Tab-separated table of C-alpha atoms and ligand atoms in Angstrom:
chain	number	residue	atom	x	y	z
M	1	MET	CA	0.000	0.000	0.000
M	2	ASN	CA	1.240	3.510	-0.809
M	3	GLU	CA	2.021	5.730	2.143
M	4	ALA	CA	-0.066	8.915	2.418
M	5	PRO	CA	1.893	11.920	1.099
M	6	ARG	CA	3.435	14.034	3.815
M	7	LEU	CA	2.115	17.466	4.808
M	8	ILE	CA	4.677	20.204	5.329
M	9	ALA	CA	3.933	23.692	6.695
M	10	LEU	CA	5.943	26.557	5.201
M	11	VAL	CA	5.648	29.807	7.143
M	12	PRO	CA	6.878	32.995	5.435
M	13	CYS	CA	8.266	35.063	8.332
M	14	ALA	CA	10.751	37.405	6.645
M	15	GLY	CA	8.715	40.581	6.246
M	16	SER	CA	9.478	43.880	7.941
M	17	GLY	CA	5.873	44.754	8.806
M	18	ALA	CA	6.012	48.276	7.365
M	19	ARG	CA	2.257	48.855	7.569
M	20	ALA	CA	2.156	47.780	11.222
M	21	GLY	CA	4.578	50.578	12.110
M	22	ALA	CA	6.077	48.720	15.092
M	23	GLN	CA	9.672	48.936	16.365
M	24	ARG	CA	10.484	45.419	15.200
M	25	PRO	CA	8.949	43.109	12.551
M	26	LYS	CA	5.311	42.522	13.563
M	27	GLN	CA	5.714	38.737	13.790
M	28	TYR	CA	8.038	39.229	16.775
M	29	GLN	CA	5.862	41.700	18.679
M	30	PRO	CA	4.813	40.450	22.128
M	31	LEU	CA	1.150	39.471	22.108
M	32	ALA	CA	-0.804	37.676	24.836
M	33	GLY	CA	2.312	36.383	26.589
M	34	ARG	CA	4.560	35.427	23.692
M	35	MET	CA	5.724	36.541	20.271
M	36	LEU	CA	3.002	36.820	17.652
M	37	VAL	CA	4.546	34.111	15.429
M	38	GLN	CA	4.674	31.680	18.355
M	39	HIS	CA	0.865	31.662	18.431
M	40	THR	CA	0.899	30.868	14.713
M	41	LEU	CA	3.391	28.035	15.224
M	42	ALA	CA	1.422	26.622	18.184
M	43	ALA	CA	-1.730	26.385	16.032
M	44	LEU	CA	0.189	24.542	13.300
M	45	ALA	CA	1.824	22.231	15.861
M	46	ALA	CA	-1.629	21.284	17.124
M	47	VAL	CA	-2.534	19.921	13.674
M	48	GLY	CA	-1.411	16.341	14.166
M	49	ARG	CA	-0.993	15.547	10.483
M	50	ILE	CA	1.683	18.163	9.739
M	51	SER	CA	5.025	16.379	9.841
M	52	ARG	CA	7.438	19.279	9.350
M	53	VAL	CA	7.293	23.060	9.902
M	54	LEU	CA	9.714	25.246	7.962
M	55	VAL	CA	9.834	28.911	8.934
M	56	VAL	CA	11.417	31.167	6.312
M	57	VAL	CA	13.194	34.045	8.040
M	58	ALA	CA	15.519	36.809	6.863
M	59	PRO	CA	19.163	35.703	6.328
M	60	ASP	CA	20.434	37.483	9.470
M	61	ASP	CA	17.497	36.600	11.732
M	62	ALA	CA	18.272	34.115	14.526
M	63	THR	CA	15.072	34.729	16.529
M	64	LEU	CA	13.563	31.293	15.851
M	65	ASP	CA	16.770	29.248	15.666
M	66	ALA	CA	16.052	27.490	18.972
M	67	GLN	CA	12.273	27.318	18.620
M	68	PRO	CA	11.200	23.735	19.430
M	69	GLY	CA	9.496	21.762	16.678
M	70	VAL	CA	10.355	24.079	13.833
M	71	GLU	CA	13.197	24.463	11.390
M	72	ALA	CA	14.299	28.001	10.545
M	73	ALA	CA	15.520	28.506	6.970
M	74	HIS	CA	17.479	31.735	6.590
M	75	CYS	CA	16.455	32.356	3.007
M	76	GLY	CA	13.824	35.088	3.170
M	77	GLY	CA	13.595	37.226	0.050
M	78	ALA	CA	12.556	40.745	-0.937
M	79	THR	CA	8.889	39.803	-1.379
M	80	ARG	CA	6.562	37.275	0.232
M	81	ALA	CA	6.504	35.264	-3.003
M	82	GLU	CA	10.301	35.170	-3.106
M	83	SER	CA	10.449	34.018	0.526
M	84	VAL	CA	7.980	31.219	-0.238
M	85	PHE	CA	9.829	30.241	-3.410
M	86	ASN	CA	13.176	30.136	-1.570
M	87	GLY	CA	11.559	27.984	1.124
M	88	LEU	CA	10.316	25.548	-1.529
M	89	VAL	CA	13.818	25.388	-3.044
M	90	HIS	CA	15.156	24.618	0.443
M	91	LEU	CA	12.594	21.831	0.932
M	92	ARG	CA	13.440	20.213	-2.408
M	93	ALA	CA	17.180	20.463	-1.705
M	94	SER	CA	16.644	18.788	1.666
M	95	GLY	CA	14.955	15.779	0.107
M	96	ALA	CA	11.237	16.619	0.143
M	97	ALA	CA	9.428	14.993	-2.774
M	98	ASP	CA	7.453	16.961	-5.358
M	99	THR	CA	4.364	14.921	-4.510
M	100	GLU	CA	4.316	16.098	-0.897
M	101	TRP	CA	1.770	18.733	0.090
M	102	VAL	CA	2.905	22.135	1.311
M	103	LEU	CA	0.675	24.350	3.429
M	104	VAL	CA	1.899	27.935	3.124
M	105	HIS	CA	0.743	29.986	6.085
M	106	ASP	CA	1.524	33.631	6.929
M	107	ALA	CA	3.463	34.090	10.169
M	108	ALA	CA	1.284	37.156	10.722
M	109	ARG	CA	-1.956	35.133	10.675
M	110	CYS	CA	-1.728	34.143	14.346
M	111	LEU	CA	-5.435	33.511	14.901
M	112	VAL	CA	-5.709	30.491	12.642
M	113	THR	CA	-7.160	27.449	14.408
M	114	PRO	CA	-6.277	23.766	13.992
M	115	ALA	CA	-9.927	23.183	12.985
M	116	LEU	CA	-9.638	25.581	10.034
M	117	VAL	CA	-6.356	24.003	8.911
M	118	ASP	CA	-7.905	20.537	9.220
M	119	ALA	CA	-10.880	21.613	7.087
M	120	LEU	CA	-8.523	22.752	4.327
M	121	ILE	CA	-6.445	19.565	4.513
M	122	ASP	CA	-9.554	17.334	4.394
M	123	ALA	CA	-10.992	19.156	1.365
M	124	CYS	CA	-7.696	19.164	-0.564
M	125	LEU	CA	-6.861	15.518	0.169
M	126	GLU	CA	-10.357	14.331	-0.681
M	127	SER	CA	-10.476	16.169	-4.011
M	128	ASP	CA	-6.741	15.681	-4.650
M	129	GLU	CA	-6.603	19.374	-5.625
M	130	GLY	CA	-4.777	22.341	-4.198
M	131	GLY	CA	-6.779	24.976	-2.399
M	132	LEU	CA	-6.917	27.800	0.091
M	133	LEU	CA	-8.933	29.161	2.961
M	134	ALA	CA	-10.971	32.162	1.858
M	135	LEU	CA	-13.952	34.207	2.908
M	136	PRO	CA	-16.831	35.589	0.821
M	137	LEU	CA	-16.489	39.375	0.667
M	138	PRO	CA	-18.571	40.787	3.534
M	139	ASP	CA	-18.627	44.443	2.473
M	140	THR	CA	-19.532	46.448	-0.616
M	141	LEU	CA	-16.512	46.836	-2.879
M	142	LYS	CA	-15.692	50.293	-4.266
M	143	VAL	CA	-13.426	51.280	-7.113
M	144	VAL	CA	-11.676	54.456	-5.997
M	145	GLN	CA	-9.951	57.235	-7.887
M	146	GLY	CA	-8.441	60.235	-6.134
M	147	GLY	CA	-10.058	59.298	-2.839
M	148	ARG	CA	-13.576	59.158	-4.324
M	149	ALA	CA	-15.781	56.200	-5.195
M	150	VAL	CA	-16.281	56.006	-8.941
M	151	ARG	CA	-17.921	52.599	-9.163
M	152	THR	CA	-19.340	49.780	-7.055
M	153	MET	CA	-18.452	46.218	-7.989
M	154	ALA	CA	-20.826	43.289	-7.657
M	155	ARG	CA	-19.968	41.315	-4.531
M	156	ASP	CA	-21.117	37.980	-5.952
M	157	GLY	CA	-18.333	35.551	-6.632
M	158	LYS	CA	-15.662	37.592	-4.831
M	159	TRP	CA	-13.762	36.052	-1.940
M	160	LEU	CA	-10.911	37.278	0.244
M	161	ALA	CA	-7.916	34.923	0.142
M	162	GLN	CA	-6.517	33.768	3.473
M	163	THR	CA	-3.910	31.179	4.420
M	164	PRO	CA	-3.037	28.322	4.700
M	165	GLN	CA	-2.876	27.660	0.972
M	166	MET	CA	-2.155	24.013	0.180
M	167	PHE	CA	-0.523	22.713	-3.004
M	168	ARG	CA	1.751	19.899	-4.118
M	169	LEU	CA	5.366	20.951	-3.636
M	170	GLY	CA	6.331	20.324	-7.276
M	171	HIS	CA	3.308	22.152	-8.722
M	172	LEU	CA	3.778	25.221	-6.523
M	173	HIS	CA	7.512	25.346	-7.124
M	174	ALA	CA	6.978	25.280	-10.902
M	175	ALA	CA	4.180	27.875	-10.770
M	176	LEU	CA	6.336	30.308	-8.782
M	177	GLN	CA	9.505	29.616	-10.755
M	178	ALA	CA	7.749	30.933	-13.864
M	179	HIS	CA	7.687	34.374	-12.191
M	180	ALA	CA	11.160	34.394	-10.625
M	181	ALA	CA	12.784	36.255	-13.514
M	182	GLY	CA	10.104	38.939	-13.305
M	183	GLY	CA	10.639	39.473	-9.576
M	184	PHE	CA	7.329	37.700	-8.804
M	185	ALA	CA	5.423	40.802	-9.941
M	186	GLY	CA	1.695	40.494	-9.213
M	187	ILE	CA	2.075	37.277	-7.204
M	188	THR	CA	0.523	38.126	-3.838
M	189	ASP	CA	-0.356	34.606	-2.796
M	190	GLU	CA	0.309	31.018	-3.874
M	191	ALA	CA	-3.109	30.662	-5.516
M	192	SER	CA	-2.411	33.598	-7.841
M	193	ALA	CA	0.653	31.779	-9.218
M	194	MET	CA	-1.328	28.543	-9.564
M	195	GLU	CA	-4.160	30.355	-11.394
M	196	LEU	CA	-1.669	31.825	-13.858
M	197	ALA	CA	-0.339	28.285	-14.373
M	198	GLY	CA	-3.824	27.213	-15.457
M	199	CYS	CA	-5.094	25.688	-12.186
M	200	GLN	CA	-8.306	26.504	-10.362
M	201	PRO	CA	-7.580	26.204	-6.638
M	202	LEU	CA	-10.364	24.989	-4.371
M	203	LEU	CA	-11.877	27.596	-2.038
M	204	VAL	CA	-12.512	26.344	1.475
M	205	ARG	CA	-14.425	28.665	3.761
M	206	GLY	CA	-12.081	30.203	6.333
M	207	GLY	CA	-13.145	32.473	9.168
M	208	ALA	CA	-13.441	36.195	9.763
M	209	LEU	CA	-11.222	35.748	12.815
M	210	ASN	CA	-8.380	34.266	10.724
M	211	LEU	CA	-7.192	37.801	10.124
M	212	LYS	CA	-3.701	38.856	9.172
M	213	VAL	CA	-2.156	41.334	11.599
M	214	THR	CA	-1.334	44.165	9.219
M	215	TYR	CA	-2.115	47.606	10.695
M	216	PRO	CA	-1.316	49.026	14.168
M	217	GLU	CA	-4.899	48.540	15.398
M	218	ASP	CA	-4.822	44.825	14.506
M	219	PHE	CA	-2.495	43.988	17.431
M	220	ALA	CA	-5.141	44.913	20.018
M	221	VAL	CA	-7.826	42.898	18.211
M	222	ALA	CA	-5.559	39.842	17.892
M	223	GLN	CA	-4.466	40.079	21.518
M	224	ALA	CA	-8.054	40.330	22.784
M	225	LEU	CA	-9.062	37.259	20.776
M	226	LEU	CA	-6.033	35.237	21.891
M	227	LEU	CA	-6.611	36.141	25.542
M	228	ALA	CA	-10.292	35.228	25.239
M	229	ARG	CA	-9.306	31.802	23.926
M	230	GLN	CA	-6.966	31.275	26.879
M	231	GLN	CA	-9.879	31.724	29.364
J	1	LIG	N1	6.841	37.939	4.277
J	1	LIG	C1	8.034	37.251	3.986
J	1	LIG	N2	8.972	37.841	3.194
J	1	LIG	C2	8.778	39.065	2.684
J	1	LIG	C3	7.565	39.765	2.947
J	1	LIG	C4	6.606	39.160	3.754
J	1	LIG	O1	8.225	36.133	4.457
J	1	LIG	N3	9.733	39.633	1.940
J	1	LIG	C5	5.875	37.327	5.192
J	1	LIG	C6	5.550	38.197	6.401
J	1	LIG	O2	6.516	38.007	7.425
J	1	LIG	C7	4.157	37.784	6.772
J	1	LIG	C8	3.556	37.246	5.479
J	1	LIG	O3	4.633	37.143	4.543
J	1	LIG	O4	4.115	36.775	7.750
J	1	LIG	C9	2.444	38.135	4.959
J	1	LIG	O5	2.978	39.365	4.520
J	1	LIG	P1	2.573	40.801	5.064
J	1	LIG	O6	1.390	40.710	5.961
J	1	LIG	O7	2.527	41.736	3.897
J	1	LIG	O8	3.825	41.161	6.012
J	1	LIG	P2	4.955	42.261	5.786
J	1	LIG	O9	5.403	42.237	4.371
J	1	LIG	O10	5.971	42.037	6.850
J	1	LIG	O11	4.157	43.614	6.112
J	1	LIG	P3	4.126	44.954	5.206
J	1	LIG	O12	3.625	44.521	3.845
J	1	LIG	O13	3.183	45.849	5.941
J	1	LIG	O14	5.542	45.473	5.181
J	2	LIG	MG1	4.016	42.715	2.791
């Protein structure tokens, strides 16, 4: 009998957090008793089926070198897509097979729950297709020019992409490699590269609370939610 393909988590953690405006990269800000990224890593560790967690950090960043249960790869790039691509190159060089599944999950998305990750894994394994957590657009979408609304777009069929995003290692590596020479322009998530490669990733409903800490006010929201969960 064939063994089930392995599931690997790849966590891009090499950003500077410019929009968050904090003193240090947002993923290392203290939040509810530990660093923000440690909440993210704890949620992934609680998913029993994930066999390896690779955190992609900046080349000179030793913050997670001694973090139990994770492997820090010092190959972060200039963009999120480049960090993910470099992480995939690292996985392949260290013996991971192209048939293995990779779950790419933002370090900054510290409110993800094991249940959400499990739902994505179940859907992708059952359909044998790559996919992502996403949320139907809750608000009315405006097209803006010069600070004024010029048009309102139909909300139907529009979803907000979250992470994890789960694809076969070989497929995702090839899809991203096609954009390496162009500096990964326009590639803001894994699914966008897969779509351009002709795939139609599966959308699995995520949650409004699986937010990405991005702006200064997001820290307080994330902390309140994490503390509430610890009750
Ligand atoms: N990321 C990365 N390498 C980069 C840029 C981003 O690994 N060159 C990671 C971030 O650390 C984060 C995730 O990708 O966990 C999502 O990116 P984002 O929220 O945009 O984080 P930053 O790029 O750090 O923030 P900003 O865009 O505000 O500078
Ligand atoms: Mg960014």
